[in-house]
Amino acid sequence: MRIRLTVLASAVMALLCAVAVLLVFGVLHGTAERYKIDEITTNAVRLAYQAKRDRLPPVLLDQGVAGVQVIDYRGRIVSVSDTLTGRPRMAAFRPELTTPETSKMLCASPAFPDRCMIIVAFRFHNTGGLWTIYAADDIVPWYVSGPLLGALLGGSLLLVALTALGTYQTVRKALGPVEAITSKLARITATDLSQRVPVPKYHDEIRRLAQTANQTLDRAEAAVERQRRFASDASHDLRSPLTAMRTEIEEALLHSDDADWPATGHALLSSCDRLQALVTDMLQLARLDAGAPPRCEPTDLGGLAARELDRRSRKVEVVRHLTPGVVVVGDRLALARLLNNLLDNGERHAVSRLTVTVRREDGKGMLEVLDDGAGISPDKRELVFQRFTRLDAGRSKDAGGTGLGLSIARQIAQTHGGTLTLEDSDQGARFVLRLPLAPAR
């Protein structure tokens, strides 16, 4: 990029210099041309003054111009500069009657066959009638003069060189932090996300780029750490049912004659059920982590709760307070999974009763699941939503839980733009789901 920008800036400066030089040459050329015409005319006027006083010699020496011819009223050359002796008349044009002099540029003058000349014709009254003086000098070249051409070209090259050097240094200094960020990012790998890119001291776009990159690395490190913990916890939880199954099989094989194979089969099925539940929950979490948007359709939250409660076998008394017409937008299957996870958790901890409530509150649809168990202390309310978290009370109530149900429930709520929290209650644990209401039709 530095080379490209340097070349581009140098090309632009070279173009500007070329335009400026051409403009300067145009202005100076016109000025020099007018000055030369005035100079030639002055020589012609001086010769006319000498002719009126009869002081004009036949051959003129060193007139300061390339050539002079004095033509009398009969058209004869009566005086000529020494450089044009013996040559024909240099021009035939004459000034108009309204002006004493005129000038032309001729490149085919009989007196100067191989040169382009500025020829001034000056008319004046003298003995016998109107006389004409022709004075000529070389035209002004397009570059006006050699030293001027050299100075302008040298100055232009110097400007282009300074522009190239300045652009290269400026771009190098500006891109220095970008190169440092690139180098640092190249050294950061998936196994070491603790490093961060350097943040420049100037408050500019590159500083914001570095800060954004560091924020992205923060999120990546947190995501990788979550994945590591998830993999570690999953490995541990998957190993437990597999170990139990292996123990049952080895013990039965060790005493195959005395083994109670039906009991062993039931024990293995129990471990398989736990293993299947773990795999199902992990697949559900993987789909949620993928960030796929849920299928959105209007869903009556009260009706959904009623249908799910009707299908479940009751382990404790269930009290319903379901307000009809609380319509939210979401995936019915996902919301049903959320509700069943809350009901499973509530049934494990309830003593005798579970209360399910659906109503509108503050412009949102609210679903509440309240058990009459021991409850959860405030300092552990967020802990229960972490993956593979099972409090001591939960382990004693049901050793077959996966520790993923509440985490899945909260993530489903978040994908639907809602919240799932554990809030205060007089007795037991009170889980509250809040979802945006469907727009009115």
Short mmCIF file of C-alpha atoms in Angstrom, two decimals:
data_model
loop_
_atom_site.label_atom_id
_atom_site.label_comp_id
_atom_site.label_asym_id
_atom_site.label_seq_id
_atom_site.Cartn_x
_atom_site.Cartn_y
_atom_site.Cartn_z
CA MET A 1 0.00 0.00 0.00
CA ARG A 2 2.85 2.38 0.80
CA ILE A 3 4.34 1.94 -2.68
CA ARG A 4 0.96 2.34 -4.38
CA LEU A 5 0.08 5.50 -2.47
CA THR A 6 3.57 6.93 -3.04
CA VAL A 7 3.36 6.27 -6.78
CA LEU A 8 -0.15 7.74 -6.90
CA ALA A 9 0.83 10.89 -4.98
CA SER A 10 3.96 11.32 -7.13
CA ALA A 11 1.92 10.91 -10.32
CA VAL A 12 -0.61 13.49 -9.14
CA MET A 13 2.15 15.93 -8.21
CA ALA A 14 3.89 15.34 -11.55
CA LEU A 15 0.62 16.07 -13.35
CA LEU A 16 0.08 19.24 -11.33
CA CYS A 17 3.65 20.35 -12.00
CA ALA A 18 3.24 19.69 -15.72
CA VAL A 19 0.05 21.77 -15.81
CA ALA A 20 1.72 24.55 -13.81
CA VAL A 21 4.81 24.54 -16.05
CA LEU A 22 2.65 24.73 -19.17
CA LEU A 23 0.68 27.63 -17.71
CA VAL A 24 3.90 29.43 -16.76
CA PHE A 25 5.36 28.87 -20.21
CA GLY A 26 2.14 30.13 -21.80
CA VAL A 27 2.13 33.34 -19.79
CA LEU A 28 5.89 33.97 -20.12
CA HIS A 29 5.91 33.13 -23.82
CA GLY A 30 3.21 35.70 -24.52
CA THR A 31 4.99 38.30 -22.42
CA ALA A 32 8.37 37.62 -24.06
CA GLU A 33 6.79 37.76 -27.51
CA ARG A 34 5.18 41.13 -26.84
CA TYR A 35 8.48 42.40 -25.44
CA LYS A 36 10.38 41.27 -28.55
CA ILE A 37 7.83 42.90 -30.87
CA ASP A 38 8.18 46.13 -28.91
CA GLU A 39 11.96 45.86 -29.14
CA ILE A 40 11.86 45.30 -32.93
CA THR A 41 9.39 48.18 -33.34
CA THR A 42 11.68 50.47 -31.34
CA ASN A 43 14.53 49.67 -33.74
CA ALA A 44 12.28 50.44 -36.73
CA VAL A 45 11.18 53.79 -35.22
CA ARG A 46 14.82 54.76 -34.59
CA LEU A 47 15.71 53.97 -38.22
CA ALA A 48 12.71 56.01 -39.43
CA TYR A 49 13.96 58.97 -37.42
CA GLN A 50 17.41 58.62 -39.00
CA ALA A 51 15.89 58.37 -42.49
CA LYS A 52 13.98 61.62 -42.03
CA ARG A 53 17.25 63.35 -41.19
CA ASP A 54 19.08 61.73 -44.14
CA ARG A 55 21.45 59.99 -41.76
CA LEU A 56 20.65 56.47 -42.93
CA PRO A 57 23.66 54.67 -44.44
CA PRO A 58 23.18 52.07 -47.20
CA VAL A 59 24.51 49.31 -44.95
CA LEU A 60 23.45 49.17 -41.31
CA LEU A 61 25.73 47.60 -38.75
CA ASP A 62 24.75 45.98 -35.43
CA GLN A 63 21.10 46.96 -35.22
CA GLY A 64 20.36 44.59 -32.33
CA VAL A 65 17.98 42.48 -34.44
CA ALA A 66 18.42 39.72 -37.00
CA GLY A 67 17.83 41.96 -40.01
CA VAL A 68 16.51 45.34 -41.21
CA GLN A 69 15.41 46.62 -44.66
CA VAL A 70 14.37 50.18 -45.48
CA ILE A 71 12.04 50.44 -48.51
CA ASP A 72 11.46 53.86 -50.20
CA TYR A 73 8.22 55.06 -51.73
CA ARG A 74 9.17 53.33 -55.05
CA GLY A 75 9.63 49.95 -53.39
CA ARG A 76 13.42 49.95 -53.58
CA ILE A 77 15.68 48.77 -50.77
CA VAL A 78 17.67 51.89 -49.90
CA SER A 79 19.25 50.64 -46.69
CA VAL A 80 19.84 47.14 -45.33
CA SER A 81 21.57 45.51 -42.42
CA ASP A 82 24.89 43.87 -43.19
CA THR A 83 23.40 40.40 -42.53
CA LEU A 84 20.89 40.82 -45.39
CA THR A 85 23.10 42.39 -48.07
CA GLY A 86 22.13 41.02 -51.45
CA ARG A 87 19.02 39.25 -50.21
CA PRO A 88 15.52 39.93 -51.51
CA ARG A 89 12.85 41.85 -49.71
CA MET A 90 11.88 39.97 -46.54
CA ALA A 91 8.12 40.66 -46.70
CA ALA A 92 5.44 42.29 -48.84
CA PHE A 93 2.76 43.10 -46.26
CA ARG A 94 2.24 46.68 -45.12
CA PRO A 95 0.43 48.29 -42.21
CA GLU A 96 -3.17 49.34 -42.59
CA LEU A 97 -3.85 52.99 -43.27
CA THR A 98 -5.18 53.43 -39.75
CA THR A 99 -2.01 52.25 -37.99
CA PRO A 100 1.70 52.94 -38.64
CA GLU A 101 2.96 49.48 -37.80
CA THR A 102 2.02 45.81 -37.87
CA SER A 103 3.77 42.50 -37.24
CA LYS A 104 3.63 38.94 -38.48
CA MET A 105 5.37 35.65 -37.89
CA LEU A 106 6.75 34.17 -41.12
CA CYS A 107 8.55 30.89 -41.56
CA ALA A 108 9.05 31.25 -45.35
CA SER A 109 10.45 34.78 -45.69
CA PRO A 110 12.60 35.21 -48.87
CA ALA A 111 15.30 36.85 -46.76
CA PHE A 112 15.21 34.07 -44.10
CA PRO A 113 14.29 30.89 -45.98
CA ASP A 114 15.22 28.46 -43.18
CA ARG A 115 14.10 30.41 -40.10
CA CYS A 116 10.84 31.45 -38.45
CA MET A 117 10.93 35.17 -37.79
CA ILE A 118 8.89 37.95 -36.21
CA ILE A 119 8.73 40.71 -38.84
CA VAL A 120 7.56 44.22 -37.99
CA ALA A 121 6.52 46.57 -40.80
CA PHE A 122 6.69 50.28 -39.87
CA ARG A 123 5.36 52.95 -42.27
CA PHE A 124 6.33 56.64 -42.18
CA HIS A 125 6.29 59.73 -44.43
CA ASN A 126 9.58 60.70 -46.05
CA THR A 127 10.88 62.31 -49.20
CA GLY A 128 8.62 61.40 -52.10
CA GLY A 129 5.89 59.58 -50.13
CA LEU A 130 5.39 56.63 -47.77
CA TRP A 131 8.43 54.59 -46.84
CA THR A 132 8.40 51.21 -45.03
CA ILE A 133 10.92 49.73 -42.67
CA TYR A 134 10.97 45.94 -42.17
CA ALA A 135 12.75 44.77 -39.01
CA ALA A 136 12.98 41.03 -38.14
CA ASP A 137 14.22 38.86 -35.31
CA ASP A 138 13.92 35.19 -34.33
CA ILE A 139 10.65 34.06 -32.79
CA VAL A 140 10.49 33.30 -29.07
CA PRO A 141 10.88 29.51 -28.54
CA TRP A 142 8.10 27.66 -26.69
CA TYR A 143 10.34 27.23 -23.64
CA VAL A 144 11.20 30.98 -23.74
CA SER A 145 14.79 30.33 -22.63
CA GLY A 146 17.02 27.40 -21.71
CA PRO A 147 17.77 28.51 -18.12
CA LEU A 148 14.05 29.01 -17.45
CA LEU A 149 13.27 25.55 -18.82
CA GLY A 150 16.00 24.02 -16.66
CA ALA A 151 14.81 25.85 -13.54
CA LEU A 152 11.18 24.82 -13.98
CA LEU A 153 12.02 21.20 -14.78
CA GLY A 154 14.43 21.01 -11.87
CA GLY A 155 11.91 22.55 -9.50
CA SER A 156 9.21 20.16 -10.70
CA LEU A 157 11.43 17.11 -10.23
CA LEU A 158 12.35 18.34 -6.77
CA LEU A 159 8.68 18.77 -5.85
CA VAL A 160 7.83 15.29 -7.15
CA ALA A 161 10.74 13.79 -5.18
CA LEU A 162 9.73 15.64 -2.00
CA THR A 163 6.12 14.54 -2.49
CA ALA A 164 7.19 10.91 -2.93
CA LEU A 165 9.41 11.03 0.14
CA GLY A 166 6.81 12.81 2.26
CA THR A 167 4.02 10.48 1.17
CA TYR A 168 6.12 7.38 1.83
CA GLN A 169 7.12 8.57 5.29
CA THR A 170 3.57 9.69 6.17
CA VAL A 171 1.99 6.44 5.01
CA ARG A 172 4.71 4.42 6.75
CA LYS A 173 4.06 6.27 9.99
CA ALA A 174 0.29 5.98 9.57
CA LEU A 175 0.42 2.26 8.76
CA GLY A 176 2.97 1.46 11.46
CA PRO A 177 0.26 0.71 14.06
CA VAL A 178 -1.62 -1.39 11.48
CA GLU A 179 1.50 -3.47 10.88
CA ALA A 180 1.94 -3.87 14.63
CA ILE A 181 -1.68 -5.01 14.94
CA THR A 182 -1.26 -7.42 12.01
CA SER A 183 1.94 -8.86 13.48
CA LYS A 184 0.31 -9.31 16.87
CA LEU A 185 -2.79 -10.95 15.41
CA ALA A 186 -0.57 -13.34 13.45
CA ARG A 187 1.02 -14.49 16.72
CA ILE A 188 -2.32 -15.01 18.45
CA THR A 189 -3.57 -18.57 18.04
CA ALA A 190 -6.58 -20.50 19.24
CA THR A 191 -4.49 -21.99 22.04
CA ASP A 192 -3.35 -18.58 23.32
CA LEU A 193 -6.03 -15.92 23.17
CA SER A 194 -4.75 -14.02 26.19
CA GLN A 195 -2.64 -11.61 24.11
CA ARG A 196 -4.04 -8.31 22.84
CA VAL A 197 -3.06 -6.03 19.98
CA PRO A 198 -1.30 -2.74 20.81
CA VAL A 199 -3.56 0.32 21.02
CA PRO A 200 -2.08 3.51 19.44
CA LYS A 201 -1.98 6.64 21.57
CA TYR A 202 -3.73 8.83 19.00
CA HIS A 203 -7.54 8.86 19.02
CA ASP A 204 -8.15 7.98 15.40
CA GLU A 205 -9.61 5.24 13.22
CA ILE A 206 -6.65 2.92 13.82
CA ARG A 207 -7.10 3.22 17.59
CA ARG A 208 -10.77 2.29 17.18
CA LEU A 209 -9.69 -0.65 14.97
CA ALA A 210 -7.30 -1.88 17.69
CA GLN A 211 -9.96 -1.49 20.38
CA THR A 212 -12.51 -3.36 18.26
CA ALA A 213 -9.97 -6.13 17.60
CA ASN A 214 -9.29 -6.44 21.33
CA GLN A 215 -13.01 -6.56 22.08
CA THR A 216 -13.38 -9.29 19.47
CA LEU A 217 -10.49 -11.19 21.05
CA ASP A 218 -12.16 -10.79 24.46
CA ARG A 219 -15.34 -12.34 23.11
CA ALA A 220 -13.39 -15.08 21.29
CA GLU A 221 -11.43 -15.92 24.43
CA ALA A 222 -14.61 -16.03 26.48
CA ALA A 223 -16.30 -18.23 23.87
CA VAL A 224 -13.33 -20.60 23.68
CA GLU A 225 -13.19 -20.75 27.46
CA ARG A 226 -16.89 -21.59 27.56
CA GLN A 227 -16.34 -24.30 24.99
CA ARG A 228 -13.44 -25.71 27.00
CA ARG A 229 -15.49 -25.79 30.16
CA PHE A 230 -18.41 -27.28 28.27
CA ALA A 231 -16.22 -30.00 26.77
CA SER A 232 -14.63 -30.72 30.14
CA ASP A 233 -17.94 -30.86 31.97
CA ALA A 234 -19.58 -32.87 29.20
CA SER A 235 -16.73 -35.38 29.24
CA HIS A 236 -17.09 -35.74 32.99
CA ASP A 237 -20.88 -36.15 32.88
CA LEU A 238 -20.74 -38.54 29.94
CA ARG A 239 -18.12 -40.62 31.68
CA SER A 240 -20.33 -41.18 34.72
CA PRO A 241 -23.11 -43.23 33.01
CA LEU A 242 -20.52 -45.01 30.87
CA THR A 243 -18.57 -45.99 34.00
CA ALA A 244 -21.74 -47.18 35.70
CA MET A 245 -22.66 -49.29 32.66
CA ARG A 246 -19.18 -50.80 32.49
CA THR A 247 -19.24 -51.61 36.20
CA GLU A 248 -22.62 -53.35 35.93
CA ILE A 249 -21.46 -55.42 32.96
CA GLU A 250 -18.11 -56.36 34.48
CA GLU A 251 -19.74 -57.39 37.77
CA ALA A 252 -22.34 -59.49 35.97
CA LEU A 253 -19.68 -61.17 33.83
CA LEU A 254 -17.50 -61.81 36.85
CA HIS A 255 -20.30 -63.78 38.53
CA SER A 256 -22.24 -64.78 35.46
CA ASP A 257 -23.89 -67.81 37.08
CA ASP A 258 -25.19 -65.82 40.03
CA ALA A 259 -25.89 -62.59 38.12
CA ASP A 260 -29.41 -61.19 38.08
CA TRP A 261 -29.50 -60.34 34.38
CA PRO A 262 -32.93 -58.66 34.39
CA ALA A 263 -31.76 -56.35 37.21
CA THR A 264 -28.53 -55.73 35.33
CA GLY A 265 -30.54 -54.86 32.20
CA HIS A 266 -32.68 -52.40 34.13
CA ALA A 267 -29.54 -50.77 35.59
CA LEU A 268 -28.04 -50.48 32.12
CA LEU A 269 -31.26 -48.98 30.75
CA SER A 270 -31.18 -46.38 33.53
CA SER A 271 -27.63 -45.42 32.57
CA CYS A 272 -28.63 -45.36 28.88
CA ASP A 273 -31.51 -43.04 29.70
CA ARG A 274 -29.16 -40.66 31.47
CA LEU A 275 -26.69 -40.89 28.58
CA GLN A 276 -29.45 -40.20 26.07
CA ALA A 277 -30.70 -37.23 28.09
CA LEU A 278 -27.18 -35.78 28.20
CA VAL A 279 -26.68 -36.19 24.44
CA THR A 280 -30.11 -34.67 23.70
CA ASP A 281 -29.41 -31.64 25.90
CA MET A 282 -25.98 -31.17 24.43
CA LEU A 283 -27.38 -31.25 20.89
CA GLN A 284 -30.00 -28.70 21.92
CA LEU A 285 -27.28 -26.43 23.33
CA ALA A 286 -25.22 -26.83 20.15
CA ARG A 287 -28.20 -25.70 18.06
CA LEU A 288 -28.78 -22.72 20.35
CA ASP A 289 -25.09 -21.81 20.26
CA ALA A 290 -25.21 -21.84 16.45
CA GLY A 291 -27.47 -18.79 16.69
CA ALA A 292 -30.14 -19.97 14.27
CA PRO A 293 -33.20 -17.70 14.61
CA PRO A 294 -36.31 -19.42 15.98
CA ARG A 295 -39.39 -20.01 13.88
CA CYS A 296 -41.69 -17.15 14.78
CA GLU A 297 -45.43 -17.70 15.00
CA PRO A 298 -48.10 -16.33 17.35
CA THR A 299 -48.38 -18.60 20.39
CA ASP A 300 -50.90 -18.39 23.23
CA LEU A 301 -48.68 -18.80 26.28
CA GLY A 302 -51.57 -19.89 28.53
CA GLY A 303 -52.80 -22.44 26.00
CA LEU A 304 -49.31 -23.81 25.53
CA ALA A 305 -48.87 -24.21 29.31
CA ALA A 306 -52.26 -25.92 29.63
CA ARG A 307 -51.48 -28.46 26.89
CA GLU A 308 -48.08 -29.31 28.32
CA LEU A 309 -49.48 -29.70 31.84
CA ASP A 310 -52.25 -31.98 30.56
CA ARG A 311 -49.73 -34.30 28.90
CA ARG A 312 -47.47 -34.69 31.91
CA SER A 313 -47.84 -37.30 34.64
CA ARG A 314 -48.27 -35.54 37.96
CA LYS A 315 -45.71 -36.13 40.67
CA VAL A 316 -47.01 -33.26 42.80
CA GLU A 317 -50.16 -31.15 42.88
CA VAL A 318 -50.16 -28.51 40.12
CA VAL A 319 -52.08 -25.25 40.65
CA ARG A 320 -52.88 -23.34 37.48
CA HIS A 321 -53.46 -19.59 37.07
CA LEU A 322 -53.49 -19.31 33.28
CA THR A 323 -54.77 -16.07 31.75
CA PRO A 324 -56.07 -16.67 28.20
CA GLY A 325 -55.04 -14.44 25.29
CA VAL A 326 -51.44 -13.85 26.37
CA VAL A 327 -50.02 -14.18 22.85
CA VAL A 328 -46.28 -14.07 22.19
CA VAL A 329 -44.27 -14.65 19.02
CA GLY A 330 -41.93 -17.64 19.01
CA ASP A 331 -41.19 -21.26 18.26
CA ARG A 332 -43.84 -23.41 19.98
CA LEU A 333 -41.59 -26.46 20.29
CA ALA A 334 -38.75 -24.44 21.80
CA LEU A 335 -41.10 -22.68 24.24
CA ALA A 336 -42.59 -26.05 25.18
CA ARG A 337 -39.08 -27.35 25.86
CA LEU A 338 -38.41 -24.31 28.06
CA LEU A 339 -41.63 -24.85 30.03
CA ASN A 340 -40.97 -28.57 30.52
CA ASN A 341 -37.45 -27.89 31.76
CA LEU A 342 -38.89 -25.48 34.36
CA LEU A 343 -41.57 -28.01 35.33
CA ASP A 344 -39.00 -30.82 35.64
CA ASN A 345 -36.86 -28.63 37.88
CA GLY A 346 -39.86 -27.54 39.95
CA GLU A 347 -41.11 -31.11 40.46
CA ARG A 348 -37.70 -32.24 41.68
CA HIS A 349 -37.63 -29.58 44.39
CA ALA A 350 -41.32 -29.23 45.28
CA VAL A 351 -42.60 -30.76 48.51
CA SER A 352 -46.25 -31.13 47.55
CA ARG A 353 -47.32 -28.33 45.21
CA LEU A 354 -46.28 -26.57 42.01
CA THR A 355 -47.92 -23.31 40.87
CA VAL A 356 -47.90 -22.29 37.19
CA THR A 357 -49.05 -18.76 36.34
CA VAL A 358 -49.45 -16.99 32.97
CA ARG A 359 -50.45 -13.32 32.77
CA ARG A 360 -49.64 -9.95 31.24
CA GLU A 361 -47.29 -7.70 33.13
CA ASP A 362 -45.78 -4.35 32.04
CA GLY A 363 -46.60 -4.95 28.39
CA LYS A 364 -45.02 -8.42 28.32
CA GLY A 365 -46.17 -11.98 28.57
CA MET A 366 -45.09 -13.58 31.84
CA LEU A 367 -44.92 -17.27 32.77
CA GLU A 368 -44.12 -18.17 36.39
CA VAL A 369 -43.25 -21.57 37.84
CA LEU A 370 -43.22 -21.65 41.68
CA ASP A 371 -42.50 -24.67 43.86
CA ASP A 372 -42.98 -25.03 47.63
CA GLY A 373 -39.54 -26.47 48.26
CA ALA A 374 -36.57 -25.12 50.19
CA GLY A 375 -35.78 -22.47 47.58
CA ILE A 376 -32.37 -21.19 46.41
CA SER A 377 -30.27 -18.64 48.23
CA PRO A 378 -29.79 -15.28 46.40
CA ASP A 379 -26.04 -15.83 45.95
CA LYS A 380 -26.68 -19.01 43.94
CA ARG A 381 -29.54 -17.79 41.76
CA GLU A 382 -27.34 -17.09 38.73
CA LEU A 383 -25.23 -20.16 39.34
CA VAL A 384 -28.12 -22.51 38.60
CA PHE A 385 -28.30 -21.20 34.99
CA GLN A 386 -24.72 -22.21 34.25
CA ARG A 387 -24.14 -25.39 32.28
CA PHE A 388 -23.68 -28.66 34.19
CA THR A 389 -24.43 -26.90 37.45
CA ARG A 390 -26.28 -29.05 39.98
CA LEU A 391 -26.53 -27.84 43.52
CA ASP A 392 -26.23 -30.30 46.38
CA ALA A 393 -29.99 -30.24 46.93
CA GLY A 394 -30.55 -31.13 43.29
CA ARG A 395 -28.13 -34.04 43.41
CA SER A 396 -29.87 -35.52 46.46
CA LYS A 397 -33.32 -35.06 44.91
CA ASP A 398 -32.54 -36.57 41.52
CA ALA A 399 -29.20 -38.12 40.63
CA GLY A 400 -30.28 -38.47 37.01
CA GLY A 401 -30.41 -34.76 36.18
CA THR A 402 -28.06 -33.44 33.50
CA GLY A 403 -27.45 -29.93 34.89
CA LEU A 404 -28.33 -28.46 31.49
CA GLY A 405 -32.09 -27.91 31.70
CA LEU A 406 -32.08 -24.41 33.19
CA SER A 407 -29.20 -23.30 30.96
CA ILE A 408 -31.16 -24.44 27.89
CA ALA A 409 -34.31 -22.71 29.17
CA ARG A 410 -32.55 -19.38 29.63
CA GLN A 411 -30.89 -19.56 26.23
CA ILE A 412 -34.26 -20.27 24.57
CA ALA A 413 -35.71 -17.23 26.35
CA GLN A 414 -32.85 -15.05 25.13
CA THR A 415 -33.20 -16.21 21.52
CA HIS A 416 -36.83 -15.09 21.71
CA GLY A 417 -35.86 -11.64 22.98
CA GLY A 418 -36.98 -12.41 26.54
CA THR A 419 -35.53 -13.11 29.96
CA LEU A 420 -35.60 -15.97 32.43
CA THR A 421 -34.77 -15.10 36.03
CA LEU A 422 -35.03 -16.56 39.51
CA GLU A 423 -36.86 -14.06 41.70
CA ASP A 424 -37.89 -13.59 45.32
CA SER A 425 -40.74 -15.63 46.81
CA ASP A 426 -42.15 -16.36 50.26
CA GLN A 427 -41.40 -20.06 49.85
CA GLY A 428 -39.59 -22.19 47.28
CA ALA A 429 -37.96 -21.22 43.99
CA ARG A 430 -39.83 -18.82 41.67
CA PHE A 431 -38.73 -18.90 38.01
CA VAL A 432 -40.12 -16.04 35.89
CA LEU A 433 -40.12 -15.96 32.08
CA ARG A 434 -40.86 -12.65 30.32
CA LEU A 435 -41.41 -12.48 26.56
CA PRO A 436 -42.49 -9.64 24.25
CA LEU A 437 -46.17 -9.74 23.37
CA ALA A 438 -47.20 -10.30 19.76
CA PRO A 439 -48.22 -7.05 17.97
CA ALA A 440 -51.94 -6.40 17.91
CA ARG A 441 -53.66 -7.19 14.63
#
